[in-house]
mmCIF file of C-alpha atoms in Angstrom:
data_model
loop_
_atom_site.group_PDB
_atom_site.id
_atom_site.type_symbol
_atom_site.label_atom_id
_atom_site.label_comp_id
_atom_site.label_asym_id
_atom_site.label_seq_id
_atom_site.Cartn_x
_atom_site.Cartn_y
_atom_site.Cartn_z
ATOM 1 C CA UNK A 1 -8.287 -4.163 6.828
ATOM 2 C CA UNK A 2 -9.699 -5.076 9.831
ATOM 3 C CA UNK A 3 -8.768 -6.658 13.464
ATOM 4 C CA UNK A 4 -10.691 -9.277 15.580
ATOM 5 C CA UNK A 5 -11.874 -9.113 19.103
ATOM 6 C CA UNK A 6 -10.961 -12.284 20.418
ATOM 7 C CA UNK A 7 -13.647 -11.974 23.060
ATOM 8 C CA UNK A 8 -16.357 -10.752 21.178
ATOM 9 C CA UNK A 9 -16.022 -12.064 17.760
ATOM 10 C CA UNK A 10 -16.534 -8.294 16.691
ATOM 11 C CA UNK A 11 -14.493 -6.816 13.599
ATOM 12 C CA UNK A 12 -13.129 -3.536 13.748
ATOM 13 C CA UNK A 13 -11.713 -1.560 10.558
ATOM 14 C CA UNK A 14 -7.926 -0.324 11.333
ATOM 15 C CA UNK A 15 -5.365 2.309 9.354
ATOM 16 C CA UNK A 16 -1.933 1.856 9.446
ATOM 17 C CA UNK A 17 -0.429 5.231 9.519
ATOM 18 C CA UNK A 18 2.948 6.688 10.075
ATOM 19 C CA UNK A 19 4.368 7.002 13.635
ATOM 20 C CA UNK A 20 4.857 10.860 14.584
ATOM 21 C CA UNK A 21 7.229 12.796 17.076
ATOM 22 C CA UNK A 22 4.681 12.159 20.239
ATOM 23 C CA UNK A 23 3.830 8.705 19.728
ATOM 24 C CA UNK A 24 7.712 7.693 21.045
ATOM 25 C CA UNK A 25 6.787 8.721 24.716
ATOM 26 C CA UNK A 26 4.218 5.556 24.360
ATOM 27 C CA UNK A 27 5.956 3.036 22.252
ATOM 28 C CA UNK A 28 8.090 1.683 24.853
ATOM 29 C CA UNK A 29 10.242 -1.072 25.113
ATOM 30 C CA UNK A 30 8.019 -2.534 27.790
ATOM 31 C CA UNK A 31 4.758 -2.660 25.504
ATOM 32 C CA UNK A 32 7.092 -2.934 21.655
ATOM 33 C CA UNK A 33 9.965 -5.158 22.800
ATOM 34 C CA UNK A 34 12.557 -3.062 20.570
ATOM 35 C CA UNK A 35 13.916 0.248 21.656
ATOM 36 C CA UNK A 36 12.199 2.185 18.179
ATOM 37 C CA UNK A 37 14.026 5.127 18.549
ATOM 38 C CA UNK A 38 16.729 3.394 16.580
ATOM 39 C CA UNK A 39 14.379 2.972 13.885
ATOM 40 C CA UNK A 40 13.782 6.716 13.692
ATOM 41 C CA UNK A 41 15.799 7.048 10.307
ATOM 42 C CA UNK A 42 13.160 4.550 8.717
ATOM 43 C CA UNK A 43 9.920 4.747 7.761
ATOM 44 C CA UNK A 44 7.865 3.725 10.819
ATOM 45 C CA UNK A 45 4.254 2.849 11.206
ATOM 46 C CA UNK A 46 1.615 2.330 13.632
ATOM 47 C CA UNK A 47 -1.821 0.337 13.477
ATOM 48 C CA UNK A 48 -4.720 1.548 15.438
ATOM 49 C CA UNK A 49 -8.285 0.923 15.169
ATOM 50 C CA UNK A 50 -10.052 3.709 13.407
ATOM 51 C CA UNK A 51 -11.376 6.261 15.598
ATOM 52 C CA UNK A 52 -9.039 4.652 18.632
ATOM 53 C CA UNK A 53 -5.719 6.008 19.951
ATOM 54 C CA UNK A 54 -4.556 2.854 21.234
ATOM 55 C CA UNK A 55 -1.217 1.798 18.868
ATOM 56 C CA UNK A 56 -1.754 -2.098 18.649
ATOM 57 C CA UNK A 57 1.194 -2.646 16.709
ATOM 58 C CA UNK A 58 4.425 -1.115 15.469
ATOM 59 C CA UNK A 59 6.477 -2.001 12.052
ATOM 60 C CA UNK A 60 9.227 -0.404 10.301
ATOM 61 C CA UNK A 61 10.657 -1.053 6.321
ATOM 62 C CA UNK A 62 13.325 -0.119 4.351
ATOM 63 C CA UNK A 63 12.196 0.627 0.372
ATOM 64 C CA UNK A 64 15.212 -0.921 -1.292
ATOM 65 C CA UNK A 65 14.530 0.109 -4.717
ATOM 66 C CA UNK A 66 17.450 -1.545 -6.676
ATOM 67 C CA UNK A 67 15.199 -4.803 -6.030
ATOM 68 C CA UNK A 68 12.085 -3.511 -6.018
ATOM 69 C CA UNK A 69 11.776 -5.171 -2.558
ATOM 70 C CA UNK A 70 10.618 -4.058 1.048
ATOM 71 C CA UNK A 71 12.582 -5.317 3.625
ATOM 72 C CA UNK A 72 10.636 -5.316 7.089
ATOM 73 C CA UNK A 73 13.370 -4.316 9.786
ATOM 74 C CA UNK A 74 11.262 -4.453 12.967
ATOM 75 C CA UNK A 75 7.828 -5.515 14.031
ATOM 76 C CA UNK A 76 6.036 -5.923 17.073
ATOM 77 C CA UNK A 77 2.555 -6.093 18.079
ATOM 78 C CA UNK A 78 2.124 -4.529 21.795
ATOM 79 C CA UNK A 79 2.468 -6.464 24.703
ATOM 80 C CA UNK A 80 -1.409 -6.833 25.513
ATOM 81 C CA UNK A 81 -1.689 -8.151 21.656
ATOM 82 C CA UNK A 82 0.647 -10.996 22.032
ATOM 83 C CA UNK A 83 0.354 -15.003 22.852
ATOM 84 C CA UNK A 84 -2.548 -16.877 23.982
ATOM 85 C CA UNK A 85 -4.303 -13.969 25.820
ATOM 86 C CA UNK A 86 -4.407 -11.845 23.641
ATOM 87 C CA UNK A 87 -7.104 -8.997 22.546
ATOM 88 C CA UNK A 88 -7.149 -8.775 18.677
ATOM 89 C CA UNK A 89 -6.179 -11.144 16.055
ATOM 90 C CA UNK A 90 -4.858 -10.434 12.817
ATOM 91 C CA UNK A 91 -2.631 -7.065 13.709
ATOM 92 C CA UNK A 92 0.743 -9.364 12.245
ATOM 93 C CA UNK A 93 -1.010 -10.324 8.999
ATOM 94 C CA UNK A 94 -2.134 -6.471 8.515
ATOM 95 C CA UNK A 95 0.895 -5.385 9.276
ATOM 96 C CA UNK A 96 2.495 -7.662 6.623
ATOM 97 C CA UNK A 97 -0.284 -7.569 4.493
ATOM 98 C CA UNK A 98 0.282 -3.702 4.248
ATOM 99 C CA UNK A 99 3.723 -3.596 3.860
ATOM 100 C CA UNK A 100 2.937 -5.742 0.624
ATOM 101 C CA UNK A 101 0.641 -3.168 -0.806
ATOM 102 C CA UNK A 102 3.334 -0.471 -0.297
ATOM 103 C CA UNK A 103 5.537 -2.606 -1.933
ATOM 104 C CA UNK A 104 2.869 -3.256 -5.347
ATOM 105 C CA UNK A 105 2.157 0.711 -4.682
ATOM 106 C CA UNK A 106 5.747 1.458 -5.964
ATOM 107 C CA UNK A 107 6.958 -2.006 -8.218
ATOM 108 C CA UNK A 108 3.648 -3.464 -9.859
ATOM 109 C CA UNK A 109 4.814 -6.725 -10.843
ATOM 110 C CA UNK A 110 8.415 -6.464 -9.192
ATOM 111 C CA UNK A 111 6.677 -6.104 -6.390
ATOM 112 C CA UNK A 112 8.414 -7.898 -2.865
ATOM 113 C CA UNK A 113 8.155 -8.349 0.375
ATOM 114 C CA UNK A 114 10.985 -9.944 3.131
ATOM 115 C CA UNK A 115 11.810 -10.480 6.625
ATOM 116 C CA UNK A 116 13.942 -12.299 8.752
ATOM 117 C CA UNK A 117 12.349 -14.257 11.541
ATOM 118 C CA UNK A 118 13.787 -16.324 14.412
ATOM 119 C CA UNK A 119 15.054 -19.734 12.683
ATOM 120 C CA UNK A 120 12.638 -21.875 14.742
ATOM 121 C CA UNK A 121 9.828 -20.084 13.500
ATOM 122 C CA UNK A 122 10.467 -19.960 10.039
ATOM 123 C CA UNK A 123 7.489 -22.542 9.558
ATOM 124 C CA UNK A 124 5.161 -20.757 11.163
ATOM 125 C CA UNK A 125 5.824 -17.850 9.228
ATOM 126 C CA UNK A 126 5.616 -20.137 5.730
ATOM 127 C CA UNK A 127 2.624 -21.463 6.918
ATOM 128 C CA UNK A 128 0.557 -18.420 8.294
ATOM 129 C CA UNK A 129 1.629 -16.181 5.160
ATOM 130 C CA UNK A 130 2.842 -18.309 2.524
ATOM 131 C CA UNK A 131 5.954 -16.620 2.840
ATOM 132 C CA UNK A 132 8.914 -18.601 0.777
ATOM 133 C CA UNK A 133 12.461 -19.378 2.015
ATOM 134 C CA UNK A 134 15.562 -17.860 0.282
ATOM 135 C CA UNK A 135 18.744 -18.335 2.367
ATOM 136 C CA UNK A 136 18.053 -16.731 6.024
ATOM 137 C CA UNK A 137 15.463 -15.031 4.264
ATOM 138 C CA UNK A 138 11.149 -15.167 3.934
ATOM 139 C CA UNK A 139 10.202 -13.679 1.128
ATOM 140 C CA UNK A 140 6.675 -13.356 -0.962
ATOM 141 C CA UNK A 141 5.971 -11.983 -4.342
ATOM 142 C CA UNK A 142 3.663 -12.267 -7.380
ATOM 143 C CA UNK A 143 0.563 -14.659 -7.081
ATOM 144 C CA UNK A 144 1.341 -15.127 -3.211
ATOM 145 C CA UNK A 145 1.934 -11.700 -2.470
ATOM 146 C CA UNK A 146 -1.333 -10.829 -3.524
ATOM 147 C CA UNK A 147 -3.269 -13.442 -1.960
ATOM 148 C CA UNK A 148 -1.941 -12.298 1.520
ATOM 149 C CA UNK A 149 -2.962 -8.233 0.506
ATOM 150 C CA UNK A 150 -6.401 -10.142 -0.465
ATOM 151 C CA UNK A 151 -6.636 -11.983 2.632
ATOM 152 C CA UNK A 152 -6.227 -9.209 4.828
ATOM 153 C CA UNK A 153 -7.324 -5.947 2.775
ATOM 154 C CA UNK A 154 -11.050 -6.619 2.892
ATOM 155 C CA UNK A 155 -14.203 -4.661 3.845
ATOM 156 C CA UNK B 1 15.834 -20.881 30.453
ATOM 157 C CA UNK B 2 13.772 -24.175 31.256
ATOM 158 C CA UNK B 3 11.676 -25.352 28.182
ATOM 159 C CA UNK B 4 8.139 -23.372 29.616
ATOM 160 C CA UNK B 5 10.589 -20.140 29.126
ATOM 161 C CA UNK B 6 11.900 -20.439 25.837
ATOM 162 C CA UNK B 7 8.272 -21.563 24.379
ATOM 163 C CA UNK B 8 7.020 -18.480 26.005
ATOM 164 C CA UNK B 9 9.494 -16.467 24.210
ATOM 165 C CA UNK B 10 9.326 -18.079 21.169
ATOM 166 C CA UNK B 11 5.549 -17.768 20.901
ATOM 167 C CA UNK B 12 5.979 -14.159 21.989
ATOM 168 C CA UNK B 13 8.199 -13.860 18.138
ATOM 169 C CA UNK B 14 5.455 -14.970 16.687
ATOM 170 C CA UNK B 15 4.451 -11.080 16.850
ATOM 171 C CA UNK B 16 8.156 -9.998 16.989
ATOM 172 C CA UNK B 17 10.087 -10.245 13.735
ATOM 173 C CA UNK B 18 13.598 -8.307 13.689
ATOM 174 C CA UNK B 19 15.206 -8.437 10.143
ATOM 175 C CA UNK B 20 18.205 -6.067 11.323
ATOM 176 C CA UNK B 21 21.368 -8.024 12.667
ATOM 177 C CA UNK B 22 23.050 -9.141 9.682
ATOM 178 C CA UNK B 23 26.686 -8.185 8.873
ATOM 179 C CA UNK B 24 27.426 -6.640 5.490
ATOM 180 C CA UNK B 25 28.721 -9.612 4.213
ATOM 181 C CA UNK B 26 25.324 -11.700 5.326
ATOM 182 C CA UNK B 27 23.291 -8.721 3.780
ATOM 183 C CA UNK B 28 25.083 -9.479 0.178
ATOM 184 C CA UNK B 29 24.372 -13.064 0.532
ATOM 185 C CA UNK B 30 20.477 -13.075 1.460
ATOM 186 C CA UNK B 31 20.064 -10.241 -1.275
ATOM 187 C CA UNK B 32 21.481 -12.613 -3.712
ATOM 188 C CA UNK B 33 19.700 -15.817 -2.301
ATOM 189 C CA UNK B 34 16.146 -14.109 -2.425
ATOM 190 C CA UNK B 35 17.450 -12.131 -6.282
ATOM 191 C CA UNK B 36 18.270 -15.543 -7.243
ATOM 192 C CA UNK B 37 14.680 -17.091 -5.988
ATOM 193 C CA UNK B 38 12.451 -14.578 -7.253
ATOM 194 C CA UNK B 39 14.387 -14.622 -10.839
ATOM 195 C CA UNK B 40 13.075 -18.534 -11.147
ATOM 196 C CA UNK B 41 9.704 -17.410 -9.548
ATOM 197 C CA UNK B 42 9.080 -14.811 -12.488
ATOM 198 C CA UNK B 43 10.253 -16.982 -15.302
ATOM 199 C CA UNK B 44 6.624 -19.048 -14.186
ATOM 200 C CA UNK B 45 4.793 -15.858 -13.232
ATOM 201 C CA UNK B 46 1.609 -16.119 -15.243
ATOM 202 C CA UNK B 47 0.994 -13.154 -17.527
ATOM 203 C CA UNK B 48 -2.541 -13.137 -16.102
ATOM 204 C CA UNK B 49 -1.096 -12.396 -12.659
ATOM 205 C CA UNK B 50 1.655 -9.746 -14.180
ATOM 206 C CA UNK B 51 -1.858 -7.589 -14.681
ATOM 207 C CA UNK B 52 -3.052 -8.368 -11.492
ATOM 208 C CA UNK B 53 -0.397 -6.478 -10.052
ATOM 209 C CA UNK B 54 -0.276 -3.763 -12.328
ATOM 210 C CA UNK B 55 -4.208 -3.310 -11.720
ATOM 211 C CA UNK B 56 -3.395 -3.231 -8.003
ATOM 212 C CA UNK B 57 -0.259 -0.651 -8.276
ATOM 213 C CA UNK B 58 -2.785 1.699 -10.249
ATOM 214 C CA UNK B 59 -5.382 1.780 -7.891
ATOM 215 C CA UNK B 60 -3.294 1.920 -4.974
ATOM 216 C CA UNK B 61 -1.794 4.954 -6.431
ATOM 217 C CA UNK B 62 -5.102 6.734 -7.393
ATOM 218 C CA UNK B 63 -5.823 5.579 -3.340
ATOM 219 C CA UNK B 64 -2.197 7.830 -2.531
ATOM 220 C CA UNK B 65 -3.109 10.692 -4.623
ATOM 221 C CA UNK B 66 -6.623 11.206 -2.978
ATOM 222 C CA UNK B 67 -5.186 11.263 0.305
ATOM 223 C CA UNK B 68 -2.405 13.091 -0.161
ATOM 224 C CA UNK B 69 -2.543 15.387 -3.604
ATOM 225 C CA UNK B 70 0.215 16.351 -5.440
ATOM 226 C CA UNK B 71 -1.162 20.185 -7.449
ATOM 227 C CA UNK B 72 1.986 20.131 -9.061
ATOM 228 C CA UNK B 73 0.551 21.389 -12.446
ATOM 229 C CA UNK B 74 0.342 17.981 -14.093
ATOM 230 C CA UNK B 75 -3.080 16.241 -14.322
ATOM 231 C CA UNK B 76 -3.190 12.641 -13.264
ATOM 232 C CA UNK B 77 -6.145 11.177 -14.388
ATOM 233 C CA UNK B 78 -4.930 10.838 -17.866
ATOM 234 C CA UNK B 79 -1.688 9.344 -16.207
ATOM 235 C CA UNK B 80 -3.662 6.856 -14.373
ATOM 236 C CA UNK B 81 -6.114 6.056 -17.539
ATOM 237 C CA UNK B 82 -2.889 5.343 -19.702
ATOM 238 C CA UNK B 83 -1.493 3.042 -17.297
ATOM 239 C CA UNK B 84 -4.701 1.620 -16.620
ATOM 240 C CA UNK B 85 -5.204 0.985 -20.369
ATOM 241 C CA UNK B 86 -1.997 0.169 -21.702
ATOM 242 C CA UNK B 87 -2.289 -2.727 -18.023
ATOM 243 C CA UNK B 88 -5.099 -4.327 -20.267
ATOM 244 C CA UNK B 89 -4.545 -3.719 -23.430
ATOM 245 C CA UNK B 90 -1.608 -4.398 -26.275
ATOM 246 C CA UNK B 91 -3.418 -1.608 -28.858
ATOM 247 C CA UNK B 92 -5.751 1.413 -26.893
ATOM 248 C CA UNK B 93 -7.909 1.431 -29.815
ATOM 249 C CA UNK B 94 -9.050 -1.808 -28.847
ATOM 250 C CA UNK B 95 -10.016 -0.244 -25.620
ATOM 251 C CA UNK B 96 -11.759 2.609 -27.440
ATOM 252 C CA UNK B 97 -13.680 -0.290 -29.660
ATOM 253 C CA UNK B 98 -14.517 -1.379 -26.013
ATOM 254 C CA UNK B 99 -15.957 1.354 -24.363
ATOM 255 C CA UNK B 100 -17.189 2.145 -27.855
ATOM 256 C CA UNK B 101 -15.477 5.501 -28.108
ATOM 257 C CA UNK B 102 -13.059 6.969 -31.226
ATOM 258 C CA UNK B 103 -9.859 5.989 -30.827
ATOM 259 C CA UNK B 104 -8.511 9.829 -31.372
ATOM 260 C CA UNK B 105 -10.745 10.905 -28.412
ATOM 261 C CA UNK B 106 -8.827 8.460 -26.185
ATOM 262 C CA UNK B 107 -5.488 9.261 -27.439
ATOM 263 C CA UNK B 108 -6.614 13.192 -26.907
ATOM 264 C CA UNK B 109 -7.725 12.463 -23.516
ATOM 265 C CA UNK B 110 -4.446 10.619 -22.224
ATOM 266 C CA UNK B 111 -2.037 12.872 -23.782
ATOM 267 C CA UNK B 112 -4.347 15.741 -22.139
ATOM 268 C CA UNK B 113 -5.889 17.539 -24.891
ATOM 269 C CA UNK B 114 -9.403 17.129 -24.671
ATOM 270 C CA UNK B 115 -11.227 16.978 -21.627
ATOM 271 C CA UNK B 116 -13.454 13.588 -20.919
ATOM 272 C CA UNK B 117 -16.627 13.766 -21.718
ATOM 273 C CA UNK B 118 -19.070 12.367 -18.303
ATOM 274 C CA UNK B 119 -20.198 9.663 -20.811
ATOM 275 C CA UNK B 120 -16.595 8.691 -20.899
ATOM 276 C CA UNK B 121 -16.076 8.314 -17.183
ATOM 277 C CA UNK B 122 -19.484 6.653 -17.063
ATOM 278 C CA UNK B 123 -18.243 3.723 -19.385
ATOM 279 C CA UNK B 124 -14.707 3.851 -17.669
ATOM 280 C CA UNK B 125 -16.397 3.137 -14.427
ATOM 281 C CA UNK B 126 -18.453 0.441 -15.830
ATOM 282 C CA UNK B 127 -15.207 -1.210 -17.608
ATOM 283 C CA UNK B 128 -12.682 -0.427 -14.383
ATOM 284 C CA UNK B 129 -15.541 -2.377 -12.041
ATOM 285 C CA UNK B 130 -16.174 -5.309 -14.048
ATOM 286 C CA UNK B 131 -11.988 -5.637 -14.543
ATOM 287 C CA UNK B 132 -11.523 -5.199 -10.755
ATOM 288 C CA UNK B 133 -14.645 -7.500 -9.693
ATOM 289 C CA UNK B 134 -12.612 -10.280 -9.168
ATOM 290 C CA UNK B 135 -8.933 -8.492 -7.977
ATOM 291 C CA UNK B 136 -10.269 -5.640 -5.612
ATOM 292 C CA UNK B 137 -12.435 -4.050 -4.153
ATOM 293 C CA UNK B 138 -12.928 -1.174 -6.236
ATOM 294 C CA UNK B 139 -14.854 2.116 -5.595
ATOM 295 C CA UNK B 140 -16.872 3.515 -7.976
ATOM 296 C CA UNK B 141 -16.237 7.040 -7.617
ATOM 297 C CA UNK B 142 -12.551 6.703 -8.123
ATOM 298 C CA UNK B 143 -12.229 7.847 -11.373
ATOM 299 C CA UNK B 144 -14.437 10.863 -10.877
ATOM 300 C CA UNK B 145 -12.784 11.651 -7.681
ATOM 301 C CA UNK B 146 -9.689 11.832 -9.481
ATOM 302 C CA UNK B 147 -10.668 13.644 -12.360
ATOM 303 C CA UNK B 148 -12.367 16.582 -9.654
ATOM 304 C CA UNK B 149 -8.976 16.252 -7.595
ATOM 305 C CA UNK B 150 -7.035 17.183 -10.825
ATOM 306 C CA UNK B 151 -9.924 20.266 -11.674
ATOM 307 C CA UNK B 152 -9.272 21.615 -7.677
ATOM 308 C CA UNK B 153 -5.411 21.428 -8.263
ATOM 309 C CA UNK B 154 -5.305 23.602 -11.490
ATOM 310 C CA UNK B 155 -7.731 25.902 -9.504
ATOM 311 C CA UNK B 156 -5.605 25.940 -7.188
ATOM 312 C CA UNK B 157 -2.279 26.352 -8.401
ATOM 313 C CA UNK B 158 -3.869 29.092 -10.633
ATOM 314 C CA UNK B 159 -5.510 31.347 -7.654
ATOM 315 C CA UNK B 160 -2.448 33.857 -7.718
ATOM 316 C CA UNK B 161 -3.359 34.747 -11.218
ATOM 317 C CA UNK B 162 -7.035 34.737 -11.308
ATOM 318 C CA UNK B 163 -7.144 36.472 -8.048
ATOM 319 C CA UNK B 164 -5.356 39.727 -9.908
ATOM 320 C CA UNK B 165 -7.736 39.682 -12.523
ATOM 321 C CA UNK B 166 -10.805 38.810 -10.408
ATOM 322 C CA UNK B 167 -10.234 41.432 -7.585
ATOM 323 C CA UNK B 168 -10.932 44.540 -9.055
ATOM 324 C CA UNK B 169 -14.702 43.295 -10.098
ATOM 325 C CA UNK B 170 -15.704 42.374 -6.560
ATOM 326 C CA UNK B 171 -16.837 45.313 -4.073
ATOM 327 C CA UNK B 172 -17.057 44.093 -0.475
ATOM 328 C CA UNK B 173 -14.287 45.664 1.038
ATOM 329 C CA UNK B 174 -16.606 47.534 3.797
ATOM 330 C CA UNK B 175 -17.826 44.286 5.436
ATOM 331 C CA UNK B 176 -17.140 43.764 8.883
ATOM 332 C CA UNK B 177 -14.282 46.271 8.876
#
């Protein structure tokens, strides 16, 4: 998967890893939004460009196996990353796009995906992913589910 | 908040999503809203994209199992090959007709009896990248890499007893002592 540099134009290849015990003195509220250390009893993960430090973007999930569905709890890409000046592009659709391929990783064909978004921008999230309504909920799945991992899992 | 405010904000959740504020009652009902949306999405599911995922899950798995390895004493590439086969195929010998092999060998290989031969992983490679061309990208070396992965694990998990056996030929005791 990779990010853009706005600026530049340049592409740089990214791994989304798990968040460990000293990243919490950096993933403040100020730069994440959330307070994370609530999300400490789920899994948690960073992106970072490969061979950089710098966490561009937090996300956390809950595996809820009876429905062979991921539900993502929290994300937010870091202050710097967000709005019209931002640096990269693309760290939401990775994020998303990875939480999908956990999601095939563990339920093949069941496979899901869902989140929650502010009602206003339930469009934008239907339009930018494909993601599908189902009551409060945006969901993807089959067909569409793996277009997004395609979109964004290149190299 | 004036109206500059509350676009600023809402362009800011454009990279915020929070999923978590839902009472119990709330939870039940978008469980059963998106159950009840995906059950009329897979009666449509095409049978061609039903492999496509399957595909995916197995390679994402090999992915897991190179970068983390489980030597728990059970070999995985003729896990992966059986899922990979039975993905594609209703019948394995019509895989073995495929990669032009008997169809005995392949059941010996997936149920871990015989060992693959390289000409084996050579046509599963060719067969795995032509299947994948159009999913995934797919490297090459996966299937070999897997295969060695398995070899280092049984090494591995075997050391304590080779290691008894092995000792008392090997003389260097005096070195650097």
């Amino acid at each position: 998967m990779m990010v853009t540099n706005i600026a530049s134009g340049e592409s740089h290849r990214i791994e989304i890893i798990p968040v460990v015990g000293e990243d919490f003195g950096s993933i403040t509220k100020e730069r994440f939004w959330f307070n994370w250390n609530e999300e400490k009893n789920n899994e948690i993960y960073k992106i970072q460009i490969k061979g950089k430090k710098e966490i561009l973007g937090l996300m956390s999930f809950e595996i809820i196996k009876s429905e062979s569905r991921i539900s993502i709890r929290l994300l937010a890409v870091s202050k710097e990353n967000r709005g019209k000046n931002k640096k990269y592009d693309n760290i939401v659709g990775c994020l998303i796009a990875f939480s999908g391929k956990e999601s095939i990783k563990l339920f093949g064909e069941w496979a899901c995906i869902s989140l929650i978004p502010k009602t206003k921008l339930k469009e934008h999230y239907q339009t930018k992913y494909s993601m599908l309504k189902a009551g409060k909920s945006l969901f993807l799945d089959g067909e569409e589910l793996v277009e997004l991992i395609r979109k964004y899992d290149y190299e | 908040m004036n109206d500059k405010t509350v676009n600023k904000e809402l362009d800011d959740f454009k990279y915020l999503i929070d999923s978590r504020n839902l009472s119990s009652k709330e939870k039940l009902s978008e469980r059963e809203a998106i159950m009840h949306a995906r059950e009329l999405r897979f009666k449509d599911r095409k049978e061609k994209d039903i492999t496509i995922a399957k595909l995916l899950q197995i390679k994402y798995q090999m992915d897991e199992y190179l970068e983390n390895p489980l030597c728990n004493n059970q070999p995985y590439f003729p896990k992966f090959l059986e899922s990979y086969v039975d993905s594609l195929y209703d019948k394995r010998k019509n895989f073995a007709i495929d990669i032009d092999i008997e169809p005995t060998t392949l059941s010996h290989i997936i149920n871990g009896h015989r060992q693959p031969k390289d000409s084996f992983i050579y046509r599963l490679i060719v067969h795995s990248e032509a299947v994948f061309e159009n999913i995934s990208n797919f490297d090459k070396d996966l299937w070999p890499k897997i295969f060695y992965q398995d070899k280092v694990c049984e090494f591995l998990s075997s050391s304590e007893e080779w290691k008894k056996t092995e000792s008392k030929h090997v003389r260097n005791k005096e070195f650097l002592k």
